[in-house]
Amino acid sequence: MVAIFVVATIIVFMIIDYFVQRSEKRAAATAPAAPAHSKARFVIPKGYFFGKGHTWVEVMSNGMARVGVDDFVQRIVGKVESVSAVPVGTAVHAGDKLFTVSQGKNILSFRAPISGKLAAFNEDLSTLPRLVNDEGYNGGWVAVIQPTDLSGEIRNLPIGDEAARWLKEEIRKFRNFITAQIAPSTAATMVDGGTPVEGALQHVAPSVWEKFENDFLA
């Protein structure tokens, strides 16, 4: 039994190492020279996978998966005022509600990009929710998931050039979305050359937030 356990452990870490190396080889920084809050481009860091609900996933060396809010959504939302997550230890399936961010009375729910157990919540966000805006891909991480099917699920998440193509389509989709929800003249002030500017959702009705969640985060 001991021998079987050792072999199984080695296989698990070989799988983890494969995906870590795969992410490093496939990923390319879409905007390596752009600062984190550039109004011209959104940031896609090397080695990060992206959930279709605008979460990012970083596969850690210990097999855990760190999750946060991507640059696109955090900048469209603007100032994040609070962050909360399901209790540590909760088992989630991909697509289940994992955490929320809020601004005033407006709340957005984010879904788990992969299945597993919530192993940790970033307690720094309890007092410094702005880390989601200021250090979104580093100190602004939200949760750590202990995956149950990392190799099976992460292959379905875009990374590198694939993620860049997906994000480009999301930007086009948002431009149409915001124009349809509010007056075209007002929408024009929320985009710049087709790219949504920071805080585009800060001064819209709660109903627009709800529809944004349904259209972009569900």
Short mmCIF file of C-alpha atoms in Angstrom, two decimals:
data_model
loop_
_atom_site.label_atom_id
_atom_site.label_comp_id
_atom_site.label_asym_id
_atom_site.label_seq_id
_atom_site.Cartn_x
_atom_site.Cartn_y
_atom_site.Cartn_z
CA MET A 1 0.00 0.00 0.00
CA VAL A 2 2.84 2.36 0.82
CA ALA A 3 4.41 1.72 -2.56
CA ILE A 4 1.10 2.36 -4.32
CA PHE A 5 0.63 5.63 -2.40
CA VAL A 6 4.14 6.81 -3.30
CA VAL A 7 3.60 6.03 -6.97
CA ALA A 8 0.24 7.80 -6.96
CA THR A 9 1.80 10.86 -5.30
CA ILE A 10 4.55 10.99 -7.90
CA ILE A 11 1.99 10.78 -10.71
CA VAL A 12 -0.05 13.64 -9.23
CA PHE A 13 2.98 15.92 -9.00
CA MET A 14 4.03 14.96 -12.54
CA ILE A 15 0.62 16.09 -13.76
CA ILE A 16 0.89 19.35 -11.83
CA ASP A 17 4.39 19.95 -13.17
CA TYR A 18 3.15 19.28 -16.71
CA PHE A 19 0.50 21.98 -16.50
CA VAL A 20 2.85 24.47 -14.86
CA GLN A 21 5.37 23.95 -17.66
CA ARG A 22 2.60 24.04 -20.26
CA SER A 23 1.37 27.37 -18.96
CA GLU A 24 4.87 28.82 -19.03
CA LYS A 25 5.51 27.65 -22.57
CA ARG A 26 2.17 28.62 -24.07
CA ALA A 27 1.56 31.89 -22.31
CA ALA A 28 2.68 35.17 -23.75
CA ALA A 29 2.21 38.57 -22.14
CA THR A 30 -0.30 40.40 -24.32
CA ALA A 31 0.72 43.81 -23.02
CA PRO A 32 4.12 43.44 -21.39
CA ALA A 33 4.88 47.14 -21.52
CA ALA A 34 1.47 48.33 -20.37
CA PRO A 35 1.08 49.46 -16.76
CA ALA A 36 -1.59 47.71 -14.73
CA HIS A 37 -4.02 50.59 -15.15
CA SER A 38 -3.36 51.56 -18.75
CA LYS A 39 -6.56 52.81 -20.38
CA ALA A 40 -5.33 51.55 -23.75
CA ARG A 41 -4.89 47.85 -23.01
CA PHE A 42 -5.76 45.14 -20.54
CA VAL A 43 -3.13 42.97 -18.92
CA ILE A 44 -2.82 39.21 -19.46
CA PRO A 45 0.15 37.93 -17.43
CA LYS A 46 2.29 35.01 -18.48
CA GLY A 47 1.28 31.64 -17.10
CA TYR A 48 -2.24 32.59 -16.02
CA PHE A 49 -5.35 30.75 -17.14
CA PHE A 50 -8.68 32.59 -17.44
CA GLY A 51 -12.18 31.50 -16.49
CA LYS A 52 -14.98 32.54 -18.81
CA GLY A 53 -16.52 34.39 -15.84
CA HIS A 54 -13.52 36.76 -15.75
CA THR A 55 -11.54 35.07 -13.02
CA TRP A 56 -7.88 34.16 -13.41
CA VAL A 57 -6.21 30.96 -12.27
CA GLU A 58 -2.56 30.55 -11.31
CA VAL A 59 -1.42 26.95 -10.82
CA MET A 60 0.90 26.95 -7.82
CA SER A 61 3.87 24.63 -7.35
CA ASN A 62 2.06 22.77 -4.56
CA GLY A 63 -0.85 21.87 -6.82
CA MET A 64 -3.21 24.50 -5.44
CA ALA A 65 -4.88 27.05 -7.70
CA ARG A 66 -4.94 30.72 -6.79
CA VAL A 67 -7.93 32.67 -8.16
CA GLY A 68 -8.68 36.38 -8.61
CA VAL A 69 -10.54 38.97 -10.67
CA ASP A 70 -9.14 39.70 -14.12
CA ASP A 71 -7.97 43.14 -15.23
CA PHE A 72 -10.95 43.64 -17.53
CA VAL A 73 -13.63 43.39 -14.84
CA GLN A 74 -11.81 45.11 -11.99
CA ARG A 75 -11.19 48.16 -14.14
CA ILE A 76 -14.72 48.30 -15.53
CA VAL A 77 -16.12 48.06 -11.99
CA GLY A 78 -13.78 50.71 -10.63
CA LYS A 79 -13.14 51.01 -6.91
CA VAL A 80 -13.82 47.70 -5.14
CA GLU A 81 -15.17 48.43 -1.64
CA SER A 82 -15.57 44.94 -0.20
CA VAL A 83 -14.83 41.31 -1.04
CA SER A 84 -16.31 38.16 0.48
CA ALA A 85 -16.12 34.46 -0.29
CA VAL A 86 -17.86 31.23 0.63
CA PRO A 87 -16.50 29.76 3.88
CA VAL A 88 -13.06 28.15 3.81
CA GLY A 89 -13.51 24.40 3.44
CA THR A 90 -16.55 24.71 1.17
CA ALA A 91 -16.57 22.30 -1.78
CA VAL A 92 -17.43 23.99 -5.08
CA HIS A 93 -17.93 22.78 -8.60
CA ALA A 94 -16.84 24.80 -11.61
CA GLY A 95 -19.57 27.37 -12.14
CA ASP A 96 -20.65 27.57 -8.50
CA LYS A 97 -20.62 30.93 -6.71
CA LEU A 98 -17.18 31.39 -5.15
CA PHE A 99 -16.87 35.05 -4.08
CA THR A 100 -18.41 38.49 -4.48
CA VAL A 101 -17.11 42.03 -4.87
CA SER A 102 -19.18 45.09 -4.10
CA GLN A 103 -19.27 48.80 -4.64
CA GLY A 104 -21.90 50.57 -2.57
CA LYS A 105 -25.12 48.58 -2.94
CA ASN A 106 -23.96 46.95 -6.16
CA ILE A 107 -22.65 43.40 -5.92
CA LEU A 108 -21.12 41.06 -8.50
CA SER A 109 -20.85 37.31 -7.93
CA PHE A 110 -17.95 35.36 -9.42
CA ARG A 111 -18.07 31.66 -10.20
CA ALA A 112 -15.41 29.07 -9.47
CA PRO A 113 -13.35 28.46 -12.64
CA ILE A 114 -12.44 24.96 -11.46
CA SER A 115 -13.85 22.42 -9.00
CA GLY A 116 -12.37 21.78 -5.59
CA LYS A 117 -12.38 22.97 -1.99
CA LEU A 118 -11.80 26.55 -0.90
CA ALA A 119 -8.48 26.24 0.92
CA ALA A 120 -7.89 29.91 1.72
CA PHE A 121 -9.37 33.40 1.43
CA ASN A 122 -7.15 36.46 1.15
CA GLU A 123 -7.83 38.05 4.53
CA ASP A 124 -5.95 41.20 3.48
CA LEU A 125 -8.98 42.04 1.35
CA SER A 126 -11.12 42.39 4.47
CA THR A 127 -9.35 45.65 5.30
CA LEU A 128 -7.80 46.48 1.92
CA PRO A 129 -10.33 45.55 -0.78
CA ARG A 130 -8.59 48.00 -3.15
CA LEU A 131 -5.85 45.39 -3.56
CA VAL A 132 -8.14 43.86 -6.17
CA ASN A 133 -7.67 47.06 -8.18
CA ASP A 134 -4.09 47.87 -7.27
CA GLU A 135 -2.49 44.41 -7.25
CA GLY A 136 -5.04 42.28 -9.07
CA TYR A 137 -2.66 39.55 -10.22
CA ASN A 138 -0.50 39.52 -7.09
CA GLY A 139 -1.51 40.75 -3.64
CA GLY A 140 -5.11 41.16 -4.82
CA TRP A 141 -5.78 37.44 -5.23
CA VAL A 142 -9.07 36.36 -3.68
CA ALA A 143 -9.08 32.61 -3.06
CA VAL A 144 -7.01 29.44 -3.17
CA ILE A 145 -8.72 26.28 -4.38
CA GLN A 146 -7.55 22.74 -3.73
CA PRO A 147 -8.56 21.22 -7.09
CA THR A 148 -10.31 17.90 -7.49
CA ASP A 149 -9.78 17.59 -11.26
CA LEU A 150 -7.05 20.04 -12.20
CA SER A 151 -5.78 18.16 -15.25
CA GLY A 152 -9.29 17.60 -16.59
CA GLU A 153 -10.64 21.13 -16.13
CA ILE A 154 -7.76 23.51 -16.63
CA ARG A 155 -7.20 22.39 -20.21
CA ASN A 156 -10.52 24.06 -21.03
CA LEU A 157 -9.41 27.49 -19.78
CA PRO A 158 -7.78 29.92 -22.24
CA ILE A 159 -4.20 31.06 -21.71
CA GLY A 160 -1.77 33.31 -23.60
CA ASP A 161 -2.81 34.07 -27.18
CA GLU A 162 -6.06 32.17 -26.77
CA ALA A 163 -6.93 34.31 -23.75
CA ALA A 164 -6.05 37.46 -25.68
CA ARG A 165 -8.43 36.54 -28.49
CA TRP A 166 -11.20 35.77 -26.01
CA LEU A 167 -10.66 39.08 -24.17
CA LYS A 168 -10.76 41.01 -27.44
CA GLU A 169 -14.19 39.54 -28.11
CA GLU A 170 -15.31 40.39 -24.56
CA ILE A 171 -14.29 44.02 -25.09
CA ARG A 172 -16.34 44.16 -28.30
CA LYS A 173 -19.24 42.54 -26.47
CA PHE A 174 -19.04 45.07 -23.62
CA ARG A 175 -19.07 48.02 -26.00
CA ASN A 176 -22.33 46.73 -27.48
CA PHE A 177 -23.66 45.92 -24.01
CA ILE A 178 -23.13 49.37 -22.50
CA THR A 179 -24.52 51.10 -25.59
CA ALA A 180 -27.67 48.99 -25.39
CA GLN A 181 -28.16 49.69 -21.67
CA ILE A 182 -27.74 53.47 -21.64
CA ALA A 183 -27.89 56.42 -24.02
CA PRO A 184 -25.33 56.12 -26.86
CA SER A 185 -23.93 59.57 -26.05
CA THR A 186 -23.27 58.49 -22.45
CA ALA A 187 -21.85 55.15 -23.57
CA ALA A 188 -19.36 57.01 -25.75
CA THR A 189 -17.79 58.50 -22.63
CA MET A 190 -17.30 54.99 -21.18
CA VAL A 191 -15.21 53.68 -24.05
CA ASP A 192 -12.10 54.99 -25.73
CA GLY A 193 -11.47 53.73 -29.24
CA GLY A 194 -13.63 50.71 -28.47
CA THR A 195 -11.85 49.93 -25.18
CA PRO A 196 -13.88 50.30 -21.94
CA VAL A 197 -12.34 52.85 -19.61
CA GLU A 198 -11.80 52.46 -15.88
CA GLY A 199 -14.94 52.69 -13.75
CA ALA A 200 -17.43 52.32 -16.59
CA LEU A 201 -19.97 50.71 -14.23
CA GLN A 202 -19.55 53.15 -11.36
CA HIS A 203 -22.46 55.43 -12.25
CA VAL A 204 -25.01 53.10 -13.82
CA ALA A 205 -28.21 51.66 -12.35
CA PRO A 206 -28.17 48.45 -10.27
CA SER A 207 -30.15 46.76 -13.04
CA VAL A 208 -27.18 47.26 -15.37
CA TRP A 209 -24.90 45.55 -12.83
CA GLU A 210 -27.30 42.62 -12.67
CA LYS A 211 -27.40 42.26 -16.42
CA PHE A 212 -23.62 42.62 -16.64
CA GLU A 213 -23.23 39.72 -14.20
CA ASN A 214 -25.64 37.58 -16.19
CA ASP A 215 -24.00 38.39 -19.52
CA PHE A 216 -20.32 38.34 -18.53
CA LEU A 217 -19.82 36.45 -15.26
CA ALA A 218 -22.35 33.62 -15.29
#
